[in-house]
CSV table of C-alpha atoms and ligand atoms in Angstrom, one decimal:
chain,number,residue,atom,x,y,z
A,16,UNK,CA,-24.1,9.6,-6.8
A,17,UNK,CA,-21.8,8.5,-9.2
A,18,UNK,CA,-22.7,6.5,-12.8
A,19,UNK,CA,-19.0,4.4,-12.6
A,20,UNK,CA,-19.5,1.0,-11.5
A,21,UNK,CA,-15.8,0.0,-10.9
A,22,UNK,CA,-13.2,1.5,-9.1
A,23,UNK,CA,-9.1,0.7,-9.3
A,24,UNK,CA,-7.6,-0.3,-5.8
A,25,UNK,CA,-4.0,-1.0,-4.9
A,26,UNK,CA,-4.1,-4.7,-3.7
A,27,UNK,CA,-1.3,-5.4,-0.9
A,28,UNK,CA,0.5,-8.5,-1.4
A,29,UNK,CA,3.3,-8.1,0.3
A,30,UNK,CA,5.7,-4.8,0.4
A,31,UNK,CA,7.5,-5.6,-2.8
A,32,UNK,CA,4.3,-6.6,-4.3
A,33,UNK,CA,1.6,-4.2,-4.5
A,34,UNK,CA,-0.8,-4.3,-7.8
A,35,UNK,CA,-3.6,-2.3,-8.9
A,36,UNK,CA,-6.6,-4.3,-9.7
A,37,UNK,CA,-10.2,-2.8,-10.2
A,38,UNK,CA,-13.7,-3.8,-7.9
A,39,UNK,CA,-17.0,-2.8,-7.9
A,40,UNK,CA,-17.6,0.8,-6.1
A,41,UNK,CA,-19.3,-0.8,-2.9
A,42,UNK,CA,-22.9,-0.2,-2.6
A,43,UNK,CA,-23.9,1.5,1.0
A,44,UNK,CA,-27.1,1.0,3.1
A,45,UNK,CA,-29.0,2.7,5.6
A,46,UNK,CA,-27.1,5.1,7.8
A,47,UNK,CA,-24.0,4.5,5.5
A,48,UNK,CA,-22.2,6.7,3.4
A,49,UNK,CA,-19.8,6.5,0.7
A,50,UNK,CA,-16.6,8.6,-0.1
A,51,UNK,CA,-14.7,9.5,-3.2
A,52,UNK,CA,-11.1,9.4,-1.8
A,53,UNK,CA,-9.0,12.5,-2.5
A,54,UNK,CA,-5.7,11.2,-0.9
A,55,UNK,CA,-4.4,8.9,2.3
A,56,UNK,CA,-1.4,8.8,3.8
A,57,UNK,CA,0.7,5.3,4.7
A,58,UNK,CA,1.4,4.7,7.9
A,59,UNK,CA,4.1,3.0,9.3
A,60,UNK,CA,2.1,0.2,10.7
A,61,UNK,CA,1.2,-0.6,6.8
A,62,UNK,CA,5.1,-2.1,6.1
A,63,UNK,CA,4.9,-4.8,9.1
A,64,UNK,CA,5.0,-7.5,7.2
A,65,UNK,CA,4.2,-9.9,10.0
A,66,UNK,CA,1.3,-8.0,10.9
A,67,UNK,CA,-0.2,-8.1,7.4
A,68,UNK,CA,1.0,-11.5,6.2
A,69,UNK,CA,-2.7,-12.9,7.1
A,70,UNK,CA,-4.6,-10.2,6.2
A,71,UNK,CA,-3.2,-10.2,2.5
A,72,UNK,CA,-4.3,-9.3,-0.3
A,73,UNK,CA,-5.9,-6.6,1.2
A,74,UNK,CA,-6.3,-2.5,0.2
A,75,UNK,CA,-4.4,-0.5,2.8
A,76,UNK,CA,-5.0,3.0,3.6
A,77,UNK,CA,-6.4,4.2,6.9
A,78,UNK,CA,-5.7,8.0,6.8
A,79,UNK,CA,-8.1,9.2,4.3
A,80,UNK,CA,-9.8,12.3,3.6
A,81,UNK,CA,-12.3,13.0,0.7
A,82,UNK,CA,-15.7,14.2,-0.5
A,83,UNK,CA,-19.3,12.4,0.2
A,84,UNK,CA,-20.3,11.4,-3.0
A,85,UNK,CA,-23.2,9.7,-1.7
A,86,UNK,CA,-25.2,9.4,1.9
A,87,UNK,CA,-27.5,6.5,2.5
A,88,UNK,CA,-31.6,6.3,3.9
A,89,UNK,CA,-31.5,8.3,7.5
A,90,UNK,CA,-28.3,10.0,7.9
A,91,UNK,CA,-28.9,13.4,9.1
A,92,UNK,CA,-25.2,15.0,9.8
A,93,UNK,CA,-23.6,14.5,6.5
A,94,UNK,CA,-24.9,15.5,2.7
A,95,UNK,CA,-23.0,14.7,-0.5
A,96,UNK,CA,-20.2,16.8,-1.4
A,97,UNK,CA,-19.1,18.1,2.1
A,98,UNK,CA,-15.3,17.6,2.7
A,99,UNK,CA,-14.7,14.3,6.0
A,100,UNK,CA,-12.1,13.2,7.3
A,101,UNK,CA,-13.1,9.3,8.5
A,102,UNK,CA,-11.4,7.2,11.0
A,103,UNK,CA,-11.1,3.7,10.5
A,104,UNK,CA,-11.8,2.2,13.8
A,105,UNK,CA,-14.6,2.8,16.4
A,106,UNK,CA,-15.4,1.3,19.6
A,107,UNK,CA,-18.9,0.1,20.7
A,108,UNK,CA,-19.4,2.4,23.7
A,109,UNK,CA,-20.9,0.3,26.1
A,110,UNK,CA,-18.2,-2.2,27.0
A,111,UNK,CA,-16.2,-2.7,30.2
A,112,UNK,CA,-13.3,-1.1,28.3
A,113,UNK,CA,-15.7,1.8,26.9
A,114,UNK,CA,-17.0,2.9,30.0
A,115,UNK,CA,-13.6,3.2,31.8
A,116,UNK,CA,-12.6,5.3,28.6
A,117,UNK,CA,-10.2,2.8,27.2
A,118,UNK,CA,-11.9,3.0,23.6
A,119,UNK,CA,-9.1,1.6,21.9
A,120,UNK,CA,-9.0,-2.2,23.9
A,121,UNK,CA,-12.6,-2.2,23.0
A,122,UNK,CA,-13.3,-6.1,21.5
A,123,UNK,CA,-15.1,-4.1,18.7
A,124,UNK,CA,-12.3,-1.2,18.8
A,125,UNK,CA,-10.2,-3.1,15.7
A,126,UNK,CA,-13.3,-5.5,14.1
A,127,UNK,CA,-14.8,-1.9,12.7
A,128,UNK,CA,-13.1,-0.9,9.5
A,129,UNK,CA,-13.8,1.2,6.0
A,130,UNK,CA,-14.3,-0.7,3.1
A,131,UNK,CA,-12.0,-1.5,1.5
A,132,UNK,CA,-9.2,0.8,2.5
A,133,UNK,CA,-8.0,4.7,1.6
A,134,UNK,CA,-5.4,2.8,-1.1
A,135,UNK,CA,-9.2,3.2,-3.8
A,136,UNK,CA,-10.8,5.6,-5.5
A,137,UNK,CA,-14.5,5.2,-3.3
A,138,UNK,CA,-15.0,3.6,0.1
A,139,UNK,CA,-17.8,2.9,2.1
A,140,UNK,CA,-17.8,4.1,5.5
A,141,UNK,CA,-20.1,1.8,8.4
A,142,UNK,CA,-23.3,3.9,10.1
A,143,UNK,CA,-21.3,3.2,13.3
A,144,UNK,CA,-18.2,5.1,11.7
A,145,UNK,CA,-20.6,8.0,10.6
A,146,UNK,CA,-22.3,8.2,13.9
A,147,UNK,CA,-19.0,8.3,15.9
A,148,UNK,CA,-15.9,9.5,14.2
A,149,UNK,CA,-16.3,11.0,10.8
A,150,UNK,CA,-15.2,14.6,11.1
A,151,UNK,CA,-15.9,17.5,8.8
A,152,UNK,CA,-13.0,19.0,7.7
A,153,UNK,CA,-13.3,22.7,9.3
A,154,UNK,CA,-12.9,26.0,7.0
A,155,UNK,CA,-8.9,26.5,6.4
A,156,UNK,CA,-8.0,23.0,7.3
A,157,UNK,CA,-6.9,20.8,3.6
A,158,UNK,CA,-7.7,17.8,2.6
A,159,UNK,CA,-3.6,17.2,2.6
A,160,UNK,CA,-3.9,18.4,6.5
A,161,UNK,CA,-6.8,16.0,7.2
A,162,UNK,CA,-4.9,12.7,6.5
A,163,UNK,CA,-2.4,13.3,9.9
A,164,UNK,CA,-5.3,13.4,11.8
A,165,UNK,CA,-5.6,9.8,12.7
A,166,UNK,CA,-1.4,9.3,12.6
A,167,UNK,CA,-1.3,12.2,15.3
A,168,UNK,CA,-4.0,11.0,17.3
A,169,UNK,CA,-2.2,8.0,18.0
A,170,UNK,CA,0.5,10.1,19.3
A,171,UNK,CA,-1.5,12.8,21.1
A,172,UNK,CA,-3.1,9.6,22.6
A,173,UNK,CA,0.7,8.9,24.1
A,174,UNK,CA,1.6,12.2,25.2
A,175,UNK,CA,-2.0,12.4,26.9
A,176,UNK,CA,-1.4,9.4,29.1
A,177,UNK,CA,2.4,10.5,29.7
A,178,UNK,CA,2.1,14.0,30.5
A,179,UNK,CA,5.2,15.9,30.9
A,180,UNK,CA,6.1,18.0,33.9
A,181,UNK,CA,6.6,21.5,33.8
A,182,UNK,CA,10.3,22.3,32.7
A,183,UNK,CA,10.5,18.2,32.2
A,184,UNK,CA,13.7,17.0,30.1
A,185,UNK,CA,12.5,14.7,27.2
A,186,UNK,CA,13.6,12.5,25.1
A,187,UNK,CA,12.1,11.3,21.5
A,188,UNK,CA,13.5,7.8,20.1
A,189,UNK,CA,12.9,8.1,16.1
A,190,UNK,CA,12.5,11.3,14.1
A,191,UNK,CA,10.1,9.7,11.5
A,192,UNK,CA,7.0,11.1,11.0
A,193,UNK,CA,5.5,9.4,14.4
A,194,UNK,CA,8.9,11.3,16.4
A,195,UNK,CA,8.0,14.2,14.6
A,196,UNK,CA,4.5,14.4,16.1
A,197,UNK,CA,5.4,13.6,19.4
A,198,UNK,CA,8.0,16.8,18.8
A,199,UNK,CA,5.0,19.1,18.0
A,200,UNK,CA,2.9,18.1,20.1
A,201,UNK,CA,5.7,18.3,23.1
A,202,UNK,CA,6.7,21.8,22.0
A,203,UNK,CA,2.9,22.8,22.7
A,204,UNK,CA,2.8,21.8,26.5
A,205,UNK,CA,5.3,23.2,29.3
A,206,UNK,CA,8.4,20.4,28.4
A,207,UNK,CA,11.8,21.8,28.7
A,208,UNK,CA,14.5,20.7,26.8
A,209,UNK,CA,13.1,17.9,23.8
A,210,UNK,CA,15.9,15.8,22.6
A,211,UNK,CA,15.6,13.7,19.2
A,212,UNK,CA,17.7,10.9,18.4
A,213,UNK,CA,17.9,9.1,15.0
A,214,UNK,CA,20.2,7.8,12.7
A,215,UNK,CA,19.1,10.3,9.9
A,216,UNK,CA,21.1,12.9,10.1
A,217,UNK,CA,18.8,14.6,7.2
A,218,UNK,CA,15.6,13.4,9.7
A,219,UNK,CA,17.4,15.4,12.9
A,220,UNK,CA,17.6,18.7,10.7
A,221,UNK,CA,13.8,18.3,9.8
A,222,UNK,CA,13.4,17.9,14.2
A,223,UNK,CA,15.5,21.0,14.6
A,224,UNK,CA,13.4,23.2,12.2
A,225,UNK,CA,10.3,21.6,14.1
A,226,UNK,CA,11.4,22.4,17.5
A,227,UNK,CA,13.6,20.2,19.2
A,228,UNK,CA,16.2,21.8,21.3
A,229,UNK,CA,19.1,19.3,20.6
A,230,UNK,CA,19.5,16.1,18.3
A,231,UNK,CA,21.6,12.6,19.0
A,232,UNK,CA,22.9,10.7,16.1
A,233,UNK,CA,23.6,7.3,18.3
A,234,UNK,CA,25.7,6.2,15.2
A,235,UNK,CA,28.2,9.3,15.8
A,236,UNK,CA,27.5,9.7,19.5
A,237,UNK,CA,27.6,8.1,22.4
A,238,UNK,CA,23.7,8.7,23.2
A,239,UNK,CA,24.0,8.4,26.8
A,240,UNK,CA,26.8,10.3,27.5
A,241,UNK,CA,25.5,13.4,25.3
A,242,UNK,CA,22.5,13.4,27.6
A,243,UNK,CA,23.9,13.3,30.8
A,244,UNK,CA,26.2,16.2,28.8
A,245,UNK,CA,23.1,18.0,27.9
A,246,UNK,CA,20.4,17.5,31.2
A,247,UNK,CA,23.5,17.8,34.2
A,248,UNK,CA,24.4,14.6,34.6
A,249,UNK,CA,21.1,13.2,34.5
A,250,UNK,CA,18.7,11.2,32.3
A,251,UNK,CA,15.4,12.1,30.8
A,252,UNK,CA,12.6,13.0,32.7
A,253,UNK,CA,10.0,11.3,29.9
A,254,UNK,CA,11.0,8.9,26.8
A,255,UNK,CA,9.0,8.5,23.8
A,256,UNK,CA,9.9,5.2,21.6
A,257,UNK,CA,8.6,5.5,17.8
A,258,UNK,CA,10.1,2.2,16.9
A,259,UNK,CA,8.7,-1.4,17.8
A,260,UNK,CA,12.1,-2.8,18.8
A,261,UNK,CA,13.8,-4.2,21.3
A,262,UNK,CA,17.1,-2.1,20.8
A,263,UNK,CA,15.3,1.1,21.1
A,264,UNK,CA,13.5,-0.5,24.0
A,265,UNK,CA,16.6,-1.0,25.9
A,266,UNK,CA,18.0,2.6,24.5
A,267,UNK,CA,14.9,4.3,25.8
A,268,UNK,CA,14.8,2.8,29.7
A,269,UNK,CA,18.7,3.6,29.6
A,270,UNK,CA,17.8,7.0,28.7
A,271,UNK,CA,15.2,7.2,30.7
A,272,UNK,CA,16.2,9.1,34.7
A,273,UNK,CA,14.8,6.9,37.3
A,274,UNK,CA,11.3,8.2,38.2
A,275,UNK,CA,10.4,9.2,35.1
A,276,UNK,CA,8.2,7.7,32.3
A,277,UNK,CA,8.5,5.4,29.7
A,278,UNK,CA,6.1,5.5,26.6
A,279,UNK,CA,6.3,2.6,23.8
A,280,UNK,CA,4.8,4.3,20.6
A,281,UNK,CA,5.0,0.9,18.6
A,282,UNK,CA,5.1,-3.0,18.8
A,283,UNK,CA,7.7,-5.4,18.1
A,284,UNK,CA,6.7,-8.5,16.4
A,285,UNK,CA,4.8,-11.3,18.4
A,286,UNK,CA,7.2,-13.3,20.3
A,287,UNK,CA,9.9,-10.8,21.2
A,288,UNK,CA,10.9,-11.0,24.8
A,289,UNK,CA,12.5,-7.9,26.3
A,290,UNK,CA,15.0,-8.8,29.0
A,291,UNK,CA,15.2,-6.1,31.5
A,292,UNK,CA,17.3,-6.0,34.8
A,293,UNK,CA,13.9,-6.1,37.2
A,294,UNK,CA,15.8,-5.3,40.3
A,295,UNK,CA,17.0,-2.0,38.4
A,296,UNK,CA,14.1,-1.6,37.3
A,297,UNK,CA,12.2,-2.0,40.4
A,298,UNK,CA,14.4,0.6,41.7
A,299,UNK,CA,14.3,3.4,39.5
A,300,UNK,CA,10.9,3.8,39.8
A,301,UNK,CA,10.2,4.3,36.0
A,302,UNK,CA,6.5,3.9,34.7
A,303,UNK,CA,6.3,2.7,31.7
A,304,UNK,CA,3.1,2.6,29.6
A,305,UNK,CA,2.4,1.9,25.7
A,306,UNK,CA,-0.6,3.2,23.6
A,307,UNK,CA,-1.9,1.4,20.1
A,308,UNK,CA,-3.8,3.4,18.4
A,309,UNK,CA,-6.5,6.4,18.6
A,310,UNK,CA,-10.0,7.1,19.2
A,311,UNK,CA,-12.8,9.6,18.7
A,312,UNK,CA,-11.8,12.0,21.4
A,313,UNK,CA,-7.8,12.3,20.1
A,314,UNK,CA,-8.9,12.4,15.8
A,315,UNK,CA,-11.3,15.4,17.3
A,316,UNK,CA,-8.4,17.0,19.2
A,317,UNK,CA,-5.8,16.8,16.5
A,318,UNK,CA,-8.4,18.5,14.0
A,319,UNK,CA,-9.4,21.6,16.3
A,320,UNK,CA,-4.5,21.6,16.3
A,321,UNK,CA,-4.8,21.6,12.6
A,322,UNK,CA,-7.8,23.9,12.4
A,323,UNK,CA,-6.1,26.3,15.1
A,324,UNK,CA,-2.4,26.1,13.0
A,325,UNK,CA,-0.7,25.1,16.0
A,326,UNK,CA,0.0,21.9,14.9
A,327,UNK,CA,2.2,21.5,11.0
A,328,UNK,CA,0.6,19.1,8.7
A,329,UNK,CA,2.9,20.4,5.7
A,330,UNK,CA,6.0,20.0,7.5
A,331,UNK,CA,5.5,16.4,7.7
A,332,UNK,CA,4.5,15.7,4.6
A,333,UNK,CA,7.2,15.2,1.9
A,334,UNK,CA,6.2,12.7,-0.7
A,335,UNK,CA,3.2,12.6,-3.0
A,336,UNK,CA,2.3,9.7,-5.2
A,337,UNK,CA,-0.6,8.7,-7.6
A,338,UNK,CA,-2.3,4.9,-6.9
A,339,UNK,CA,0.8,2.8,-8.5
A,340,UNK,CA,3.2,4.5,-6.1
A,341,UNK,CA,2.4,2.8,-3.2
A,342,UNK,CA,5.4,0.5,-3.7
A,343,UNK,CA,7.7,2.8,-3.6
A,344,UNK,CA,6.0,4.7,-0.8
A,345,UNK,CA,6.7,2.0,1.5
A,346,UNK,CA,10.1,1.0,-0.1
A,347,UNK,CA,10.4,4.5,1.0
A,348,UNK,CA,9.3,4.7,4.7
A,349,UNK,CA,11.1,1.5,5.2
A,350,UNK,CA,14.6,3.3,4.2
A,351,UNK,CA,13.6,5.5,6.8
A,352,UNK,CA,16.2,8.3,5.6
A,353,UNK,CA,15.0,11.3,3.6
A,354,UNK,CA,11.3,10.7,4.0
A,355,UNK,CA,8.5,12.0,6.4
A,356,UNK,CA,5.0,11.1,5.4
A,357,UNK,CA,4.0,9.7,1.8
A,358,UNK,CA,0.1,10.5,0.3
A,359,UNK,CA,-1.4,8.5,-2.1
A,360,UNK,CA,-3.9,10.3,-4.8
A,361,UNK,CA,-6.1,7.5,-5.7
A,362,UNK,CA,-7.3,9.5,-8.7
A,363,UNK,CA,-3.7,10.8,-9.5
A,364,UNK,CA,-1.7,13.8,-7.7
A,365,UNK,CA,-2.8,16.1,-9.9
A,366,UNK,CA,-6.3,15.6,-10.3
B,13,LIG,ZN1,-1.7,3.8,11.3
B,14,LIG,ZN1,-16.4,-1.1,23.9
C-alpha cells in the first residue's frame, strides 16, 4: 500500500512536446493489481507521430518492469513486493483469431492496456493482464533486463514465423535496437552467414560485437552488389525489415534470393502503397509475411533467453534517463545514430 495520493506522469503531446504533469495513483479492484514502476523502455513505435496524433495526450510506456505495491480482493499468484514484468496487451482467448493461435489480431488483442502507461511512477494493471501475461521476474534476471522482454517478443514473434534454414544466408534491414534483436535471436538458431545493413556506421560496430558476420553501409556501398560479393552470387535466403518504409521495403525484396522469405518488422504510415513488379514477384517465389506485435507465449520465451543469459539485455541498452528525459529519449531514437535502447526511471535513475 502506499499513503501518496498523486503520482507525476510524462504526458505525450507530440515528440517535441512531452510535459510532466501529476494524477491521482489509480485505485485497483478485484483481481487487479498495482505497480510501482522502476523503469520502461521507449519503443520505437512511441515516436510515430501519425500513429499517436489521436491518441494524444496520452502517457507512453509499454515495456515496464517494477515491484507490486499493492494486489487487489482474489488474486492468488502475485503478493506485494515481488519483482513483474507486465505486458501491455492480452487477447481474449476464445476468439476465431485465439483459437487458431493468432493472439495478436485478437479484436480485444490492442483494446487491453495498463493504466496509464510505464512513462509514471504507479500503474494499474487489468485482472485479465494478471491472469495472462504478468511475469515474475526469475532469480538473476534485472529489472533493467525485464523491460526487452516485450521489444524482443515482438521480434522472436518474427523470427518464429520466418524460420531460417539450416546454413541459411540472412539478411537484417536496420541495426537499431529491433535489428539488433533479430541479430541475437538469429545467432541462437542454425543461420549461416547474418548480414546487417544500416547507415550507422557506429550501429554496424555494435552488430559486429553482437554477432553478425558482415555489415553493409548502403550509403558507402552498393548493397546489392556486396551481397552477391559476400553469398556467391546470390541474394539472401531470409530478410528481416526493422523499418516501416517503403525504401527499405523495396531494398529488402531486392535483397531477398528468389524462394526465400520476406519479414516486415514495422508499418509504414496508413496510406502508403508499395509498388512491386508482380510478375517478378510471382516468379521468384518469395513469401513474404509481417508480424505487429507479441503475445503471452513470445514475453514468456524471451524471459526464460534472459533468465538462461543467452540472450543480452545490457548490450542493448545504452541510454538511461529520469521522467523529464523522455524528450530527449525520442529526439534520440529518432536520430537513429549512436543510440540502442533508452529507459526511463520514473522515480529518477538513481533511486
Ligand atoms: Zn513497442
Ligand atoms: Zn481473441
Amino acid at each position: 500500500m502506499t499513503s501518496k495520493k498523486n503520482m507525476r506522469v510524462a504526458m505525450y503531446y507530440k515528440n517535441d512536446d512531452v510535459r510532466i504533469e501529476e494524477q491521482p495513483i489509480p485505485a485497483i479492484g478485484p483481481g487487479e493489481i498495482l505497480v510501482k514502476t522502476e523503469v520502461c523502455g521507449l519503443c520505437g513505435g512511441e515516436t510515430m507521430e501519425w500513429y499517436l496524433k489521436s491518441r494524444a495526450p496520452k502517457v507512453l510506456g509499454h515495456e515496464p518492469t517494477g515491484v507490486i505495491a499493492e494486489v487487489g480482493k482474489g488474486v492468488k499468484e502475485f503478493k506485494e513486493g515481488d519483482r513483474v514484468f507486465v505486458h501491455h496487451h492480452v487477447p481474449c482467448m476464445s476468439c476465431h483469431y485465439c483459437h487458431r493461435g493468432r493472439f495478436t489480431l485478437c479484436e480485444h488483442f490492442s483494446k487491453t492496456k495498463i493504466e496509464p502507461g510505464g512513462f509514471a511512477e504507479f500503474f494499474r494493471v487489468p485482472a485479465e493482464i494478471v491472469k495472462s501475461d504478468t511475469l515474475l521476474l526469475s532469480k538473476g534476471v534485472t529489472f533493467e533486463d525485464g523491460t526487452i522482454i516485450e521489444p524482443m517478443a515482438c521480434t522472436l514473434k518474427g523470427v518464429r514465423q520466418t524460420p531460417p534454414h539450416p546454413g541459411d544466408t540472412i539478411a537484417i534491414i536496420g541495426a537499431g535496437f529491433m535489428g539488433m534483436c533479430y541479430l541475437q535471436l538469429l545467432t541462437l538458431t542454425t543461420a549461416g552467414k547474418i548480414i546487417v545493413l544500416d547507415f550507422s556506421d557506429w550501429r554496424l560496430e555494435r552488430a559486429r560485437e553482437m554477432g553478425a558476420t558482415h555489415t553493409l553501409n548502403p550509403k558507402k556501398q552498393d548493397p546489392l552488389e556486396q551481397l552477391h560479393e559476400i553469398n556467391n552470387g546470390r541474394g539472401a535466403d531470409a530478410v528481416f525489415i526493422t523499418a516501416g518504409s517503403i525504401a527499405a521495403w523495396d531494398l529488402g525484396l531486392q535483397l531477398c534470393e528468389r524462394g526465400g522469405q520476406l519479414h516486415l518488422g514495422a508499418p509504414p504510415p496508413p496510406g502508403e502503397v508499395w509498388p512491386v513488379d508482380s510478375n517478378a514477384l510471382y516468379f521468384s517465389e518469395v513469401q513474404i509475411n509481417s508480424s505487429f506485435s507479441a503475445h503471452h507465449v513470445d514475453t514468456q520465451s524471451v524471459l526464460d533467453l534472459l533468465a538462461a543469459k543467452r540472450v543480452n539485455a545490457e548490450a542493448l541498452i545504452t541510454h538511461r534517463f529520469g521522467l523529464d528525459g523522455v524528450e530527449e529519449a525520442i529526439s534520440l531514437l529518432l536520430k537513429a545514430d549512436v543510440s540502442l535502447k533508452s529507459l526511463i526511471y520514473p522515480w529518477g535513475i538513481n533511486n
